Tab-separated table of C-alpha atoms in Angstrom:
chain	number	residue	atom	x	y	z
A	985	MET	CA	-106.068	-45.329	15.115
A	986	SER	CA	-105.791	-46.382	11.548
A	987	LEU	CA	-102.593	-46.617	9.558
A	988	THR	CA	-102.490	-44.874	6.187
A	989	LYS	CA	-102.118	-46.929	3.043
A	990	ASN	CA	-98.553	-45.673	2.707
A	991	GLU	CA	-97.638	-46.637	6.256
A	992	ILE	CA	-98.993	-50.153	5.689
A	993	LYS	CA	-97.143	-50.380	2.413
A	994	PHE	CA	-93.912	-49.267	4.061
A	995	VAL	CA	-93.978	-51.817	6.894
A	996	LYS	CA	-95.011	-54.583	4.503
A	997	SER	CA	-92.129	-53.726	2.207
A	998	LEU	CA	-89.768	-54.779	5.020
A	999	HIS	CA	-90.835	-58.388	4.432
A	1000	GLN	CA	-88.499	-58.169	1.432
A	1001	LYS	CA	-84.723	-58.054	1.671
A	1002	LYS	CA	-84.182	-55.214	-0.795
A	1003	TYR	CA	-86.412	-52.855	1.178
A	1004	ARG	CA	-84.899	-53.958	4.485
A	1005	ASP	CA	-81.477	-53.180	3.067
A	1006	SER	CA	-82.406	-49.816	1.586
A	1007	ASN	CA	-84.148	-48.704	4.800
A	1008	GLN	CA	-81.764	-50.494	7.174
A	1009	LEU	CA	-84.811	-51.704	9.085
A	1010	PHE	CA	-86.286	-55.119	9.878
A	1011	ILE	CA	-89.390	-56.505	11.571
A	1012	VAL	CA	-89.756	-58.255	14.911
A	1013	GLU	CA	-93.139	-59.731	15.873
A	1014	GLY	CA	-94.981	-61.260	18.795
A	1015	GLU	CA	-95.192	-60.570	22.511
A	1016	LYS	CA	-92.262	-62.727	23.560
A	1017	LEU	CA	-89.757	-61.452	21.006
A	1018	ILE	CA	-90.783	-57.837	21.614
A	1019	GLN	CA	-90.421	-58.256	25.360
A	1020	GLU	CA	-86.850	-59.439	24.878
A	1021	LEU	CA	-86.270	-56.702	22.332
A	1022	LEU	CA	-87.279	-54.063	24.891
A	1023	SER	CA	-84.792	-55.379	27.417
A	1024	GLN	CA	-81.749	-55.586	25.144
A	1025	LYS	CA	-79.296	-52.896	24.157
A	1026	GLN	CA	-77.783	-54.004	20.844
A	1027	TYR	CA	-80.663	-53.043	18.555
A	1028	LYS	CA	-82.477	-49.717	18.347
A	1029	ILE	CA	-86.255	-49.852	17.991
A	1030	GLU	CA	-87.811	-47.482	15.463
A	1031	CYS	CA	-91.586	-47.993	15.942
A	1032	ILE	CA	-93.866	-50.315	17.870
A	1033	TYR	CA	-97.318	-51.096	16.438
A	1034	HIS	CA	-99.655	-52.800	18.881
A	1035	THR	CA	-103.320	-53.668	19.293
A	1036	GLN	CA	-105.488	-52.666	22.229
A	1037	ASP	CA	-104.951	-55.933	24.112
A	1038	TYR	CA	-101.198	-55.291	24.355
A	1039	SER	CA	-100.061	-52.836	26.990
A	1040	ILE	CA	-96.693	-51.297	26.523
A	1041	THR	CA	-95.229	-50.610	29.944
A	1042	GLU	CA	-91.898	-49.308	28.727
A	1043	GLN	CA	-91.770	-45.516	28.626
A	1044	ASN	CA	-89.144	-44.612	26.123
A	1045	GLU	CA	-88.727	-41.572	23.973
A	1046	ALA	CA	-86.301	-43.327	21.682
A	1047	PHE	CA	-89.104	-44.889	19.636
A	1048	SER	CA	-92.696	-44.181	18.576
A	1049	THR	CA	-95.653	-46.355	19.521
A	1050	PHE	CA	-98.843	-46.746	17.500
A	1051	LEU	CA	-102.089	-48.237	18.764
A	1052	ILE	CA	-103.557	-49.983	15.709
A	1053	SER	CA	-106.533	-52.160	14.836
A	1054	LYS	CA	-106.355	-55.940	14.549
A	1055	SER	CA	-106.982	-55.733	10.840
A	1056	ASP	CA	-104.117	-53.291	10.351
A	1057	LEU	CA	-101.838	-55.630	12.295
A	1058	GLU	CA	-102.920	-58.451	9.989
A	1059	ARG	CA	-102.025	-56.260	7.033
A	1060	ILE	CA	-98.475	-55.526	8.142
A	1061	SER	CA	-97.721	-58.876	9.781
A	1062	ASN	CA	-95.736	-61.718	8.276
A	1063	LEU	CA	-97.312	-64.313	10.594
A	1064	LYS	CA	-100.330	-66.501	9.844
A	1065	THR	CA	-101.786	-65.548	13.219
A	1066	PRO	CA	-100.419	-62.113	14.132
A	1067	ASN	CA	-99.693	-61.702	17.806
A	1068	LYS	CA	-100.661	-58.286	19.243
A	1069	VAL	CA	-97.438	-56.403	18.516
A	1070	LEU	CA	-94.896	-55.718	15.782
A	1071	ALA	CA	-91.782	-53.559	15.828
A	1072	THR	CA	-89.575	-52.065	13.173
A	1073	VAL	CA	-85.962	-52.236	14.284
A	1074	ARG	CA	-82.806	-50.618	12.974
A	1075	PHE	CA	-79.969	-52.799	11.602
A	1076	LYS	CA	-76.972	-53.039	13.850
A	1077	GLU	CA	-73.795	-51.426	12.565
A	1078	GLU	CA	-71.314	-53.822	11.017
A	1079	GLU	CA	-69.029	-54.978	13.821
A	1080	ASP	CA	-65.390	-55.915	13.619
A	1081	LEU	CA	-64.548	-59.572	13.816
A	1082	ASP	CA	-63.132	-60.462	17.204
A	1083	LEU	CA	-60.648	-63.295	16.801
A	1084	THR	CA	-58.900	-62.885	20.113
A	1085	LYS	CA	-61.306	-63.786	22.891
A	1086	LYS	CA	-63.555	-66.423	21.329
A	1087	LYS	CA	-62.788	-70.110	21.670
A	1088	LEU	CA	-65.210	-71.419	19.102
A	1089	VAL	CA	-66.276	-69.484	16.031
A	1090	LEU	CA	-69.047	-70.862	13.827
A	1091	LEU	CA	-68.921	-70.399	10.035
A	1092	LEU	CA	-71.901	-71.096	7.777
A	1093	ASP	CA	-71.287	-71.778	4.112
A	1094	GLU	CA	-74.411	-71.111	2.046
A	1095	VAL	CA	-77.155	-71.973	4.515
A	1096	LYS	CA	-80.226	-71.115	2.451
A	1097	ASP	CA	-83.185	-71.835	4.732
A	1098	PRO	CA	-84.081	-68.919	7.040
A	1099	GLY	CA	-85.600	-71.242	9.657
A	1100	ASN	CA	-82.379	-73.258	9.757
A	1101	LEU	CA	-80.299	-70.099	10.228
A	1102	GLY	CA	-82.522	-68.932	13.096
A	1103	THR	CA	-82.405	-72.335	14.777
A	1104	ILE	CA	-78.606	-72.434	14.410
A	1105	ILE	CA	-78.272	-68.996	16.063
A	1106	ARG	CA	-80.494	-70.172	18.938
A	1107	THR	CA	-78.561	-73.448	19.294
A	1108	ALA	CA	-75.191	-71.653	19.177
A	1109	ASN	CA	-76.397	-69.349	21.958
A	1110	TRP	CA	-77.352	-72.406	24.084
A	1111	PHE	CA	-73.754	-73.589	23.807
A	1112	GLY	CA	-72.300	-70.147	24.521
A	1113	VAL	CA	-71.209	-69.468	20.941
A	1114	ASP	CA	-72.012	-65.885	19.984
A	1115	GLN	CA	-69.755	-65.263	16.983
A	1116	ILE	CA	-71.072	-66.526	13.653
A	1117	ILE	CA	-69.593	-65.786	10.231
A	1118	CYS	CA	-71.986	-66.371	7.337
A	1119	SER	CA	-70.904	-66.683	3.723
A	1120	LYS	CA	-72.208	-63.888	1.505
A	1121	ASN	CA	-74.669	-66.345	-0.093
A	1122	THR	CA	-76.157	-67.419	3.236
A	1123	VAL	CA	-79.780	-66.372	3.778
A	1124	ASP	CA	-80.432	-62.896	5.250
A	1125	LEU	CA	-80.184	-62.641	9.027
A	1126	TYR	CA	-83.094	-60.203	9.038
A	1127	ASN	CA	-85.472	-62.511	7.153
A	1128	PRO	CA	-88.636	-62.656	9.326
A	1129	LYS	CA	-88.403	-66.464	9.531
A	1130	THR	CA	-84.805	-66.270	10.769
A	1131	ILE	CA	-85.776	-63.752	13.455
A	1132	GLN	CA	-88.747	-65.905	14.494
A	1133	ALA	CA	-86.736	-69.149	14.661
A	1134	SER	CA	-83.862	-67.540	16.572
A	1135	MET	CA	-86.257	-66.896	19.477
A	1136	GLY	CA	-84.431	-63.780	20.574
A	1137	ALA	CA	-80.937	-65.285	20.344
A	1138	ILE	CA	-80.049	-62.843	17.563
A	1139	TYR	CA	-80.067	-59.993	20.090
A	1140	GLU	CA	-76.956	-61.428	21.709
A	1141	ALA	CA	-75.177	-62.815	18.688
A	1142	HIS	CA	-72.420	-61.193	16.678
A	1143	ILE	CA	-73.132	-62.174	13.103
A	1144	HIS	CA	-70.942	-61.227	10.170
A	1145	TYR	CA	-71.389	-61.740	6.431
A	1146	ARG	CA	-68.059	-62.294	4.693
A	1147	TYR	CA	-66.453	-64.119	1.814
A	1148	LEU	CA	-65.383	-67.167	3.775
A	1149	LEU	CA	-62.324	-67.857	1.625
A	1150	GLN	CA	-61.042	-64.385	2.421
A	1151	ILE	CA	-61.522	-64.793	6.167
A	1152	LEU	CA	-59.838	-68.201	6.531
A	1153	PRO	CA	-56.249	-66.857	6.545
A	1154	ALA	CA	-57.074	-64.511	9.439
A	1155	LEU	CA	-58.574	-67.443	11.364
A	1156	LYS	CA	-55.460	-69.544	10.708
A	1157	ALA	CA	-53.222	-66.667	11.759
A	1158	ALA	CA	-55.216	-66.429	15.000
A	1159	ASP	CA	-54.501	-70.149	15.651
A	1160	TYR	CA	-57.971	-71.495	14.939
A	1161	ILE	CA	-58.170	-75.104	13.754
A	1162	LEU	CA	-60.368	-75.035	10.647
A	1163	THR	CA	-62.808	-77.888	11.181
A	1164	GLY	CA	-65.462	-78.737	8.625
A	1165	ALA	CA	-68.400	-81.145	8.768
A	1166	SER	CA	-68.259	-83.487	5.798
A	1167	LEU	CA	-69.652	-86.869	4.807
A	1168	THR	CA	-66.063	-87.943	4.108
A	1169	GLY	CA	-64.674	-86.738	7.446
A	1170	GLU	CA	-63.298	-88.538	10.478
A	1171	ASN	CA	-65.704	-89.933	13.090
A	1172	ILE	CA	-66.430	-87.040	15.442
A	1173	TYR	CA	-66.102	-89.356	18.453
A	1174	GLN	CA	-62.539	-90.195	17.474
A	1175	THR	CA	-61.716	-86.501	17.086
A	1176	SER	CA	-60.157	-84.406	19.838
A	1177	PHE	CA	-61.316	-80.837	19.559
A	1178	LYS	CA	-58.872	-78.022	20.140
A	1179	GLU	CA	-60.153	-75.087	22.197
A	1180	LYS	CA	-59.666	-72.638	19.342
A	1181	THR	CA	-61.907	-74.189	16.734
A	1182	ALA	CA	-63.467	-72.578	13.674
A	1183	LEU	CA	-66.372	-74.917	12.882
A	1184	ILE	CA	-67.572	-74.705	9.284
A	1185	MET	CA	-70.997	-76.072	8.347
A	1186	GLY	CA	-72.037	-76.376	4.690
A	1187	SER	CA	-75.380	-76.438	2.968
A	1188	GLU	CA	-77.460	-79.622	3.158
A	1189	SER	CA	-77.576	-80.093	-0.570
A	1190	HIS	CA	-73.959	-79.333	-1.489
A	1191	GLY	CA	-71.946	-79.511	1.715
A	1192	ILE	CA	-68.913	-77.258	2.147
A	1193	SER	CA	-67.630	-75.756	-1.097
A	1194	THR	CA	-64.561	-77.384	-2.673
A	1195	GLU	CA	-62.206	-74.437	-2.146
A	1196	ILE	CA	-63.008	-74.317	1.557
A	1197	MET	CA	-62.683	-78.112	1.893
A	1198	GLN	CA	-59.126	-77.780	0.609
A	1199	ALA	CA	-58.272	-75.215	3.265
A	1200	LEU	CA	-59.529	-77.305	6.209
A	1201	ASP	CA	-57.266	-78.601	8.965
A	1202	GLN	CA	-59.701	-81.395	9.735
A	1203	ALA	CA	-62.959	-82.808	8.383
A	1204	ILE	CA	-65.351	-84.476	10.797
A	1205	LEU	CA	-68.372	-86.728	10.393
A	1206	ILE	CA	-71.298	-87.692	12.609
A	1207	PRO	CA	-71.428	-91.481	12.177
A	1208	LYS	CA	-74.527	-92.850	10.460
A	1209	TYR	CA	-76.451	-95.986	11.420
A	1210	GLY	CA	-79.451	-95.702	9.077
A	1211	THR	CA	-80.128	-94.888	5.460
A	1212	ALA	CA	-80.908	-91.132	5.536
A	1213	GLU	CA	-78.745	-89.274	3.024
A	1214	SER	CA	-77.941	-86.366	5.287
A	1215	LEU	CA	-78.760	-84.664	8.547
A	1216	ASN	CA	-80.494	-81.292	8.697
A	1217	VAL	CA	-77.751	-78.642	9.007
A	1218	GLY	CA	-79.226	-77.297	12.263
A	1219	ILE	CA	-79.266	-80.778	13.801
A	1220	ALA	CA	-75.693	-81.470	12.661
A	1221	THR	CA	-74.520	-78.128	14.085
A	1222	GLY	CA	-76.224	-78.900	17.412
A	1223	ILE	CA	-74.624	-82.349	17.644
A	1224	ILE	CA	-71.115	-81.042	16.889
A	1225	LEU	CA	-71.393	-78.087	19.293
A	1226	ALA	CA	-72.637	-80.481	21.978
A	1227	GLU	CA	-69.681	-82.822	21.394
A	1228	TYR	CA	-67.219	-79.894	21.511
A	1229	LYS	CA	-68.715	-78.828	24.846
A	1230	ARG	CA	-68.639	-82.411	26.153
A	1231	GLN	CA	-64.893	-82.514	25.458
A	1232	LEU	CA	-64.152	-78.932	26.503
A	1233	PRO	CA	-66.906	-77.755	28.885
B	170	MET	CA	-104.709	-83.951	-20.191
B	171	SER	CA	-106.718	-81.802	-17.899
B	172	LEU	CA	-108.006	-82.817	-14.487
B	173	THR	CA	-111.690	-82.238	-13.778
B	174	LYS	CA	-112.710	-79.757	-11.121
B	175	ASN	CA	-113.720	-82.645	-8.898
B	176	GLU	CA	-110.394	-84.412	-9.284
B	177	ILE	CA	-108.546	-81.229	-8.366
B	178	LYS	CA	-110.845	-80.697	-5.419
B	179	PHE	CA	-110.280	-84.262	-4.244
B	180	VAL	CA	-106.471	-84.123	-4.308
B	181	LYS	CA	-106.461	-80.679	-2.690
B	182	SER	CA	-108.716	-81.948	0.088
B	183	LEU	CA	-105.854	-84.251	1.141
B	184	HIS	CA	-103.953	-81.182	2.349
B	185	GLN	CA	-106.327	-81.379	5.314
B	186	LYS	CA	-106.143	-84.017	8.018
B	187	LYS	CA	-109.858	-84.808	8.143
B	188	TYR	CA	-109.953	-85.688	4.442
B	189	ARG	CA	-106.709	-87.644	4.677
B	190	ASP	CA	-108.233	-89.646	7.496
B	191	SER	CA	-111.571	-90.254	5.815
B	192	ASN	CA	-109.908	-91.326	2.539
B	193	GLN	CA	-106.910	-93.011	4.188
B	194	LEU	CA	-104.724	-91.241	1.630
B	195	PHE	CA	-101.903	-88.689	1.817
B	196	ILE	CA	-99.767	-86.693	-0.612
B	197	VAL	CA	-96.095	-87.070	-1.497
B	198	GLU	CA	-94.464	-84.460	-3.764
B	199	GLY	CA	-91.291	-83.812	-5.691
B	200	GLU	CA	-88.943	-85.884	-7.811
B	201	LYS	CA	-86.679	-87.063	-5.015
B	202	LEU	CA	-89.403	-88.175	-2.621
B	203	ILE	CA	-91.338	-89.901	-5.423
B	204	GLN	CA	-88.223	-91.718	-6.584
B	205	GLU	CA	-87.737	-93.136	-3.099
B	206	LEU	CA	-91.460	-93.857	-2.884
B	207	LEU	CA	-91.275	-95.968	-6.032
B	208	SER	CA	-88.459	-98.071	-4.639
B	209	GLN	CA	-89.997	-98.840	-1.235
B	210	LYS	CA	-92.481	-101.517	-0.259
B	211	GLN	CA	-94.205	-100.233	2.879
B	212	TYR	CA	-96.615	-97.798	1.243
B	213	LYS	CA	-98.996	-98.428	-1.630
B	214	ILE	CA	-99.226	-95.712	-4.282
B	215	GLU	CA	-102.718	-94.846	-5.506
B	216	CYS	CA	-102.080	-92.298	-8.309
B	217	ILE	CA	-99.150	-90.409	-9.749
B	218	TYR	CA	-99.779	-87.007	-11.345
B	219	HIS	CA	-96.862	-85.674	-13.365
B	220	THR	CA	-96.059	-82.985	-15.894
B	221	GLN	CA	-94.542	-83.592	-19.310
B	222	ASP	CA	-90.979	-82.964	-18.147
B	223	TYR	CA	-91.142	-85.899	-15.727
B	224	SER	CA	-90.739	-89.337	-17.222
B	225	ILE	CA	-92.033	-92.210	-15.204
B	226	THR	CA	-89.846	-95.227	-15.912
B	227	GLU	CA	-91.570	-97.567	-13.481
B	228	GLN	CA	-94.114	-99.840	-15.176
B	229	ASN	CA	-96.559	-100.845	-12.540
B	230	GLU	CA	-100.193	-101.815	-12.768
B	231	ALA	CA	-100.739	-101.248	-9.082
B	232	PHE	CA	-101.292	-97.530	-9.560
B	233	SER	CA	-102.619	-95.079	-12.151
B	234	THR	CA	-100.544	-92.349	-13.746
B	235	PHE	CA	-101.855	-89.046	-15.076
B	236	LEU	CA	-99.987	-86.680	-17.345
B	237	ILE	CA	-101.168	-83.223	-16.286
B	238	SER	CA	-100.455	-79.582	-17.099
B	239	LYS	CA	-98.189	-77.383	-14.995
B	240	SER	CA	-101.140	-75.268	-13.963
B	241	ASP	CA	-103.061	-78.320	-12.751
B	242	LEU	CA	-100.016	-79.405	-10.748
B	243	GLU	CA	-99.919	-75.955	-9.197
B	244	ARG	CA	-103.574	-76.359	-8.270
B	245	ILE	CA	-103.161	-79.652	-6.430
B	246	SER	CA	-99.703	-79.000	-4.958
B	247	ASN	CA	-98.950	-77.932	-1.427
B	248	LEU	CA	-95.536	-76.514	-2.362
B	249	LYS	CA	-94.719	-72.920	-3.242
B	250	THR	CA	-92.808	-74.149	-6.286
B	251	PRO	CA	-94.359	-77.477	-7.341
B	252	ASN	CA	-91.831	-79.974	-8.598
B	253	LYS	CA	-92.998	-82.035	-11.607
B	254	VAL	CA	-94.740	-84.867	-9.778
B	255	LEU	CA	-97.204	-85.576	-6.992
B	256	ALA	CA	-98.535	-88.894	-5.709
B	257	THR	CA	-101.469	-89.912	-3.600
B	258	VAL	CA	-100.470	-92.707	-1.274
B	259	ARG	CA	-102.468	-95.079	0.907
B	260	PHE	CA	-102.019	-95.011	4.703
B	261	LYS	CA	-100.104	-97.944	6.093
B	262	GLU	CA	-102.088	-100.308	8.252
B	263	GLU	CA	-101.647	-99.803	11.977
B	264	GLU	CA	-98.738	-102.007	13.047
B	265	ASP	CA	-98.230	-103.740	16.341
B	266	LEU	CA	-95.644	-102.270	18.659
B	267	ASP	CA	-92.500	-104.355	18.684
B	268	LEU	CA	-90.905	-104.131	22.122
B	269	THR	CA	-88.648	-107.140	21.792
B	270	LYS	CA	-85.978	-106.396	19.205
B	271	LYS	CA	-85.459	-102.653	19.456
B	272	LYS	CA	-82.781	-101.168	21.667
B	273	LEU	CA	-83.890	-97.562	21.599
B	274	VAL	CA	-87.503	-96.500	21.213
B	275	LEU	CA	-88.313	-92.808	20.759
B	276	LEU	CA	-91.473	-91.302	22.282
B	277	LEU	CA	-92.775	-87.849	21.359
B	278	ASP	CA	-95.082	-86.062	23.767
B	279	GLU	CA	-97.149	-83.405	21.995
B	280	VAL	CA	-94.751	-82.313	19.254
B	281	LYS	CA	-96.927	-79.796	17.418
B	282	ASP	CA	-94.794	-78.559	14.543
B	283	PRO	CA	-94.968	-80.777	11.420
B	284	GLY	CA	-91.493	-79.713	10.251
B	285	ASN	CA	-90.046	-80.694	13.624
B	286	LEU	CA	-91.731	-84.116	13.451
B	287	GLY	CA	-90.363	-84.743	9.953
B	288	THR	CA	-86.857	-83.663	10.954
B	289	ILE	CA	-87.010	-85.907	14.024
B	290	ILE	CA	-88.001	-88.931	11.882
B	291	ARG	CA	-85.093	-88.193	9.516
B	292	THR	CA	-82.646	-87.747	12.410
B	293	ALA	CA	-83.859	-90.922	14.140
B	294	ASN	CA	-83.276	-92.817	10.885
B	295	TRP	CA	-79.705	-91.472	10.709
B	296	PHE	CA	-79.058	-92.997	14.131
B	297	GLY	CA	-80.765	-96.280	13.230
B	298	VAL	CA	-83.887	-95.646	15.310
B	299	ASP	CA	-86.985	-96.726	13.396
B	300	GLN	CA	-89.603	-97.095	16.092
B	301	ILE	CA	-91.319	-93.889	17.193
B	302	ILE	CA	-94.349	-93.620	19.439
B	303	CYS	CA	-96.207	-90.311	19.208
B	304	SER	CA	-98.722	-89.089	21.745
B	305	LYS	CA	-102.250	-88.761	20.381
B	306	ASN	CA	-101.878	-84.963	20.418
B	307	THR	CA	-98.687	-84.979	18.352
B	308	VAL	CA	-99.042	-83.486	14.870
B	309	ASP	CA	-100.204	-85.775	12.041
B	310	LEU	CA	-97.514	-87.928	10.438
B	311	TYR	CA	-99.163	-87.433	7.049
B	312	ASN	CA	-99.103	-83.621	7.202
B	313	PRO	CA	-97.416	-82.529	3.943
B	314	LYS	CA	-94.779	-80.575	5.875
B	315	THR	CA	-93.903	-83.645	7.942
B	316	ILE	CA	-93.538	-85.766	4.813
B	317	GLN	CA	-91.390	-83.091	3.155
B	318	ALA	CA	-89.096	-82.606	6.181
B	319	SER	CA	-88.659	-86.352	6.732
B	320	MET	CA	-86.932	-86.563	3.319
B	321	GLY	CA	-88.127	-90.110	2.728
B	322	ALA	CA	-87.247	-91.417	6.190
B	323	ILE	CA	-90.936	-92.048	6.908
B	324	TYR	CA	-90.900	-94.919	4.399
B	325	GLU	CA	-88.685	-96.928	6.725
B	326	ALA	CA	-90.018	-95.800	10.073
B	327	HIS	CA	-92.555	-97.566	12.252
B	328	ILE	CA	-94.613	-94.794	13.761
B	329	HIS	CA	-97.423	-95.358	16.227
B	330	TYR	CA	-99.897	-92.934	17.784
B	331	ARG	CA	-100.796	-93.951	21.340
B	332	TYR	CA	-101.761	-92.535	24.704
B	333	LEU	CA	-98.251	-92.431	26.122
B	334	LEU	CA	-99.375	-92.975	29.714
B	335	GLN	CA	-101.037	-96.225	28.654
B	336	ILE	CA	-97.952	-97.502	26.844
B	337	LEU	CA	-95.411	-96.800	29.600
B	338	PRO	CA	-96.236	-99.938	31.678
B	339	ALA	CA	-95.595	-102.163	28.634
B	340	LEU	CA	-92.238	-100.429	28.089
B	341	LYS	CA	-91.316	-100.920	31.762
B	342	ALA	CA	-92.368	-104.579	31.582
B	343	ALA	CA	-90.097	-104.988	28.551
B	344	ASP	CA	-87.162	-103.621	30.615
B	345	TYR	CA	-86.877	-100.222	28.946
B	346	ILE	CA	-85.409	-97.434	31.077
B	347	LEU	CA	-87.840	-94.522	30.737
B	348	THR	CA	-85.596	-91.538	30.055
B	349	GLY	CA	-87.018	-88.060	29.594
B	350	ALA	CA	-85.402	-84.820	28.469
B	351	SER	CA	-86.096	-82.119	31.022
B	352	LEU	CA	-84.647	-78.762	32.055
B	353	THR	CA	-84.420	-80.166	35.602
B	354	GLY	CA	-82.669	-83.387	34.591
B	355	GLU	CA	-79.161	-84.726	35.160
B	356	ASN	CA	-76.319	-83.621	32.867
B	357	ILE	CA	-76.453	-85.957	29.882
B	358	TYR	CA	-72.661	-86.302	29.938
B	359	GLN	CA	-72.784	-87.668	33.463
B	360	THR	CA	-75.493	-90.147	32.461
B	361	SER	CA	-74.768	-93.721	31.436
B	362	PHE	CA	-77.339	-94.884	28.932
B	363	LYS	CA	-78.716	-98.416	29.157
B	364	GLU	CA	-79.089	-100.252	25.857
B	365	LYS	CA	-82.844	-100.607	26.288
B	366	THR	CA	-83.827	-96.973	26.493
B	367	ALA	CA	-87.206	-95.390	25.872
B	368	LEU	CA	-86.329	-91.755	25.164
B	369	ILE	CA	-89.205	-89.332	25.740
B	370	MET	CA	-89.071	-85.837	24.227
B	371	GLY	CA	-91.664	-83.217	25.196
B	372	SER	CA	-92.980	-80.147	23.450
B	373	GLU	CA	-90.799	-77.043	23.359
B	374	SER	CA	-93.327	-74.880	25.114
B	375	HIS	CA	-94.453	-77.244	27.875
B	376	GLY	CA	-91.861	-80.004	28.091
B	377	ILE	CA	-92.941	-83.503	29.093
B	378	SER	CA	-96.369	-83.635	30.757
B	379	THR	CA	-96.435	-83.932	34.561
B	380	GLU	CA	-97.927	-87.431	34.672
B	381	ILE	CA	-95.215	-88.776	32.387
B	382	MET	CA	-92.471	-86.952	34.327
B	383	GLN	CA	-93.620	-88.854	37.422
B	384	ALA	CA	-93.270	-92.186	35.637
B	385	LEU	CA	-89.685	-91.585	34.419
B	386	ASP	CA	-86.719	-93.672	35.551
B	387	GLN	CA	-84.341	-90.829	34.735
B	388	ALA	CA	-84.496	-87.228	33.552
B	389	ILE	CA	-81.618	-85.880	31.502
B	390	LEU	CA	-80.504	-82.396	30.488
B	391	ILE	CA	-78.242	-81.008	27.775
B	392	PRO	CA	-76.080	-78.521	29.705
B	393	LYS	CA	-76.540	-74.870	28.790
B	394	TYR	CA	-73.793	-72.264	28.435
B	395	GLY	CA	-75.802	-69.331	27.046
B	396	THR	CA	-79.087	-67.597	27.739
B	397	ALA	CA	-81.502	-69.305	25.287
B	398	GLU	CA	-84.577	-70.573	27.117
B	399	SER	CA	-84.755	-73.872	25.315
B	400	LEU	CA	-83.420	-75.893	22.423
B	401	ASN	CA	-85.552	-76.779	19.428
B	402	VAL	CA	-87.015	-80.264	20.068
B	403	GLY	CA	-85.461	-81.652	16.876
B	404	ILE	CA	-82.007	-80.363	17.863
B	405	ALA	CA	-82.362	-81.742	21.398
B	406	THR	CA	-83.456	-85.147	20.025
B	407	GLY	CA	-80.465	-85.206	17.662
B	408	ILE	CA	-77.991	-84.369	20.439
B	409	ILE	CA	-79.371	-87.047	22.783
B	410	LEU	CA	-79.487	-89.752	20.087
B	411	ALA	CA	-75.905	-88.867	19.123
B	412	GLU	CA	-74.772	-89.166	22.755
B	413	TYR	CA	-76.573	-92.523	23.142
B	414	LYS	CA	-74.772	-93.781	20.034
B	415	ARG	CA	-71.441	-92.401	21.250
B	416	GLN	CA	-71.818	-94.449	24.438
B	417	LEU	CA	-73.374	-97.527	22.793
B	418	PRO	CA	-72.384	-97.545	19.086
């Protein structure tokens, strides 16, 4: 079966944020991610487009499936080497912030690289952290590179976009210790984490914004032994989450 | 000044490994990386191509400089948004492995993603680790994405490409404890690191190869609290280096 020009144009438009937002749809690609997508409940699939060498075992009337040619898949794909199957998926409804049950909440202040955001979501999942609050100027969760890098961890995460300054009082009121990573912070290995921690990670180029720095309860630092100016924000997040879990397993 | 078609073709050819290898030259791009390049001694610059809005303060007869147009820079650049200046740089001569002075040596077994390799070099630098041995099937150090992600840390690193299985006996003879990251390893927080550690990180998809697994003195694991199948290899390397430095600062 061949897709019409308009169908191709529509799916391709979802590579761009403004069309994802207006249609409330995003793209998931590749056998592995689609397999996980089919077995989760948080996101509703709209359509699945697949080539002949992909067999869809799931029988489900909730979404449409289209058998398409390899060249049509190449046309709608965002990958260099498209991988048999692509789905359009409906945005999840905005959830309420849950500040009662979670021990550690992760806040991201202006993380701009979609690959970094995806890797952070995947790393947070590894350490059992499923609540992430992104600043409004953090890159779009539904960017294809974020989805790809998250390796399916987005299906389980609860991700909110908020003005961080506005959310900090609620976190304080819920007894979270506001902890920010900063090059002027205290050595992380001389820091005792509290169970209820709100960990705030800033952008690589600018760090945490000044207003948020002023609201912190503690600033922490991963000690440096070389000359590199900074750590990648995903790496720094991984190291701090690992240290939190070492102290409070 | 305008570059000739052949000059453009030549610089562009260095985006590909086979031409980098045959010319023993690679590309460095962007103001920040070039600034660090100019102040280091390990690598010899061949040519610097820059647009009018970049002023080259360094007076140096060791390399040629070319003032070029923006459109020529776009032609030879590997970046989406080229940044004022690009240099061609000579490969460093193959160095001998130094197994006497170093405490921690990092080995990479088949790391395929150039961004991951660059981030690992940058992270290793942060923790004072400057000797890295890559398996022969690890991605090329001089891949533009590796250079970009390393953020200048490659200038200080000593990076060797070897058959890992052939190098392990020399590491053992030099009293290194061969330590590999593995999903079947011992909890890293119940592991005591020895000062002389050879840390081996495998690929995300396949882990450390079977033959190397059999040669290990210890296998270690970063404990998991969520459902993610694996950690990104850069993140895992960062967490293990941080834990080594926590135990042995």
